[in-house]
Coordinates of C-alpha atoms in Angstrom, one line a residue:
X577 CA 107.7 101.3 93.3
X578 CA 109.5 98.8 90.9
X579 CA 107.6 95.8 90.4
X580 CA 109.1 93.2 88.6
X581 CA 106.5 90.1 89.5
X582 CA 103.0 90.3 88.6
X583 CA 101.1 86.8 88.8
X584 CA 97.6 86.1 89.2
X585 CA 95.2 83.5 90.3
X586 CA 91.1 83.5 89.8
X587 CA 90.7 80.7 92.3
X588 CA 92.6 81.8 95.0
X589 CA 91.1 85.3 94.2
X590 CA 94.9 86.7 94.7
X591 CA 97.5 88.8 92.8
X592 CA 101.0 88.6 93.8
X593 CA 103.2 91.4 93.3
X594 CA 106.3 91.5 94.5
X595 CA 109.6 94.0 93.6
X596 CA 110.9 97.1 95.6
X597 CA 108.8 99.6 97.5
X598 CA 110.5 102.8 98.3
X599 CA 109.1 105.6 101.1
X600 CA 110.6 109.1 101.7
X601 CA 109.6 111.5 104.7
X602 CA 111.4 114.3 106.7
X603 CA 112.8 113.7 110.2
X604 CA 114.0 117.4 111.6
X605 CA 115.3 115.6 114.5
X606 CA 118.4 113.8 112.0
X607 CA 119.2 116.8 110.3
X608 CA 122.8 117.8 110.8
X609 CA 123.3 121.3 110.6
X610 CA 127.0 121.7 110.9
X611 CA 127.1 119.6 107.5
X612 CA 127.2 122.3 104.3
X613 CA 125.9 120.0 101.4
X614 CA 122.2 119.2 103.1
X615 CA 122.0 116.8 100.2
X616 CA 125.2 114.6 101.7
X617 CA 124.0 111.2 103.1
X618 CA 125.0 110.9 107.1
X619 CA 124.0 107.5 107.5
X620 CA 123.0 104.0 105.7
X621 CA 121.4 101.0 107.5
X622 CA 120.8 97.7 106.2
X623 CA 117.6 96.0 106.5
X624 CA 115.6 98.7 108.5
X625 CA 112.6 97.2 109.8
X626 CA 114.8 94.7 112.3
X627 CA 116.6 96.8 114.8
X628 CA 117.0 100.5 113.7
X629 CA 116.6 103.4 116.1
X630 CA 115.2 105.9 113.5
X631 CA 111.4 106.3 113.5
X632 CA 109.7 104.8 110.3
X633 CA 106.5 105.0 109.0
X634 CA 104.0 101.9 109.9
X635 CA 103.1 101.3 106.7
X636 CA 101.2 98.2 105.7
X637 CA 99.2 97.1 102.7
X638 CA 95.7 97.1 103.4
X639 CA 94.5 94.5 101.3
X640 CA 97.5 91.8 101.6
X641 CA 97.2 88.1 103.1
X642 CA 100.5 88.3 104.4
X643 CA 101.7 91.7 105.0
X644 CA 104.1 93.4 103.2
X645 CA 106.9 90.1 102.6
X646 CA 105.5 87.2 102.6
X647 CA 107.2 84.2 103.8
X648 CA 108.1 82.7 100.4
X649 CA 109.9 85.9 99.7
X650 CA 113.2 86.2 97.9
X651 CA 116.1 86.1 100.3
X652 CA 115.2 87.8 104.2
X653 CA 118.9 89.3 104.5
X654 CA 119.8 92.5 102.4
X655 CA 116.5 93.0 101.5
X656 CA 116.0 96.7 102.5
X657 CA 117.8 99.6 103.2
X658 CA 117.5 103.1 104.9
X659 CA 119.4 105.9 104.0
X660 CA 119.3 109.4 105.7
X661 CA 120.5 112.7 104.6
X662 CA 122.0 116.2 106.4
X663 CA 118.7 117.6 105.8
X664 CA 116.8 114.9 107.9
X665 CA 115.0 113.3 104.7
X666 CA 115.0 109.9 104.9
X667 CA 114.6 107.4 101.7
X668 CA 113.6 104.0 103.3
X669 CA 113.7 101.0 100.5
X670 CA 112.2 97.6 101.2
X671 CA 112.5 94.1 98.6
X672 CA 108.5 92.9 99.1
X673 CA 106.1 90.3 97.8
X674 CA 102.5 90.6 99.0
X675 CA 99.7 88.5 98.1
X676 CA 96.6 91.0 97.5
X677 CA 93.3 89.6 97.7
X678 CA 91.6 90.5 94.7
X679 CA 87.9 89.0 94.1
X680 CA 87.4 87.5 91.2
X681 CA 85.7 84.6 89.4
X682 CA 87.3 81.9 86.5
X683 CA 84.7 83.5 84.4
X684 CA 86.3 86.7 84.9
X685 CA 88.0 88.1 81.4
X686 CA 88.9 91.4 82.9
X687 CA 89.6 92.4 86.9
X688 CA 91.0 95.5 88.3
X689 CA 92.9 94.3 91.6
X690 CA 94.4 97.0 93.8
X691 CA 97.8 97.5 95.8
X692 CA 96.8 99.7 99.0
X693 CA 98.9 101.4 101.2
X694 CA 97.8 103.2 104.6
X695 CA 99.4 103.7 108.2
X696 CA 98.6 101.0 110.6
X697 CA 97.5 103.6 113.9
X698 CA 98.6 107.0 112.4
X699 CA 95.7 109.5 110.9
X700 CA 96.2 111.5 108.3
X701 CA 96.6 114.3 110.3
X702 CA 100.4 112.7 111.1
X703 CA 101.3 110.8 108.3
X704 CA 100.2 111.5 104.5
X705 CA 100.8 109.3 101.6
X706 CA 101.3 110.2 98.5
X707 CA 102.8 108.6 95.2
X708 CA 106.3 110.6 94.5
X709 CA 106.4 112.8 91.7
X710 CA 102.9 111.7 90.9
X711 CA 102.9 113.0 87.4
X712 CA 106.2 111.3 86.2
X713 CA 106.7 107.6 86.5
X714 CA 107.2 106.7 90.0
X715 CA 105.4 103.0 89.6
X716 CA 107.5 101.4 86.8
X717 CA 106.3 97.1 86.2
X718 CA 109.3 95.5 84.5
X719 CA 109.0 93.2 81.7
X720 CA 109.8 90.4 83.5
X721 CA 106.4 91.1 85.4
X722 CA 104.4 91.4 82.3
X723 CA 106.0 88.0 80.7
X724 CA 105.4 86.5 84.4
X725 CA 101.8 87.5 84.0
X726 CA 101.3 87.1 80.6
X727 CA 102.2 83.4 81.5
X728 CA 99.2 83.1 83.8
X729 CA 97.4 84.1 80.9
X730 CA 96.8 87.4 81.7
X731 CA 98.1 90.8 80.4
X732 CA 98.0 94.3 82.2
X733 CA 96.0 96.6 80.4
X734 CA 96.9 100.0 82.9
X735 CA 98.4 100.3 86.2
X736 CA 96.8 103.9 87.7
X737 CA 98.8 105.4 91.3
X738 CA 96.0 106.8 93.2
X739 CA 96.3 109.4 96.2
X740 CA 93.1 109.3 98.6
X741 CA 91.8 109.4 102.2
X742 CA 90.0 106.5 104.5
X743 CA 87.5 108.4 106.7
X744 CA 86.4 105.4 109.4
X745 CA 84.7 106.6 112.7
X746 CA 88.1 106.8 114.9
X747 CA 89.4 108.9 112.4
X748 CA 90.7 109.9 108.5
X749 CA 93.8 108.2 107.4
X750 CA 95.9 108.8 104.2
X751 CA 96.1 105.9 101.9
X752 CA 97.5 105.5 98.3
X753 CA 96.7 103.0 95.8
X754 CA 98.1 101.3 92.7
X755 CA 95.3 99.9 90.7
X756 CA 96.4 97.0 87.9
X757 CA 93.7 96.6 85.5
X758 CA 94.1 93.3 83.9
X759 CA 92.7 91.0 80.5
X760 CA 92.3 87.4 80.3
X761 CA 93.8 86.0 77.1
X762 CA 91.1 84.7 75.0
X763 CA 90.5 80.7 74.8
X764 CA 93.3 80.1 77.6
X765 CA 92.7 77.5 80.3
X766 CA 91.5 78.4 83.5
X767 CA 93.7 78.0 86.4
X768 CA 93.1 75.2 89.3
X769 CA 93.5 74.1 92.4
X770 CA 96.8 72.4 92.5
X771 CA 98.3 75.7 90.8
X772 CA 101.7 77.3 92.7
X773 CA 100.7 80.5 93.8

């Protein structure tokens, strides 16, 4: 996950983060086994979730007003990819910009608002989540996101990946999370209504 907008808002109760989410998973049925170099890509679509006849992953984000783009998003064409290799993994890349609900109050100083990530009617039992090479980086925020948010008068103080299970009645479902702690700037204004977010 690059994210390279970060902007907040304590009376809409909403974070918006927006940037490139990127998923990976193993397809057995697209791997080519007549192809020596397993690492070779076989095939690259543009903009995946319109017409494509390779299963993907339902993902959605749990906690978003508007899904995973929203429809103030930057540009609809080009904005994501799918690209599979001779060993039947698949990277899938998508450009988003959700709006998270986040609760919240003006008189808020510090929050902790949450990016989560599940399948929409898949348990856990056929599709697990988990953040990519968990130890390393695999969440990067740019510095334009941190100037953005530093703007709103806010700076992040951690961003934490997390890896974790739903258990609801029908079922246990995989889920991962990217949790943005954030700090109020002392003695600066309070947003209000009429802001653009």
């Amino acid at each position: 996950m690059y994210i390279q907008e970060l902007s907040i808002c304590s009376y809409r109760q909403q974070l918006i983060v927006g940037g490139y989410f990127r998923q990976f998973w193993v397809d057995p049925r697209l791997a080519m086994t007549e192809v020596e170099d397993k690492d070779e890509t076989i095939l690259t679509l543009g903009d995946m979730f319109v017409d494509t006849p390779i299963w993907i992953p339902d993902t959605f984000v749990v906690n978003s007003k508007n899904g995973l783009v929203s429809e103030d998003a930057p540009e609809t064409k080009g904005r994501s990819f799918l690209r599979v290799k001779a060993d039947g993994s698949v990277l899938g890349s998508t450009r988003f910009r959700s709006k998270l609900i986040c609760p919240m109050s003006k008189k808020d100083t510090e929050v902790t608002c949450s990016f989560q990530v599940e399948s929409f009617g898949a348990k856990a039992t056929d599709i697990s989540y988990a953040w990519k090479d968990f130890e390393a980086d695999s969440m990067v925020v740019s510095d334009q996101a941190i100037k953005l948010l530093k703007n709103n008068g806010w700076k992040l103080i951690e961003s934490t990946p997390v890896n974790d299970h739903v258990e609801l009645d029908i079922g246990k479902y995989s889920k991962v999370s990217l949790n943005f702690k954030l700090e109020k700037f002392e003695g600066e204004e309070e947003e209000t209504e009429s802001d653009d977010l």
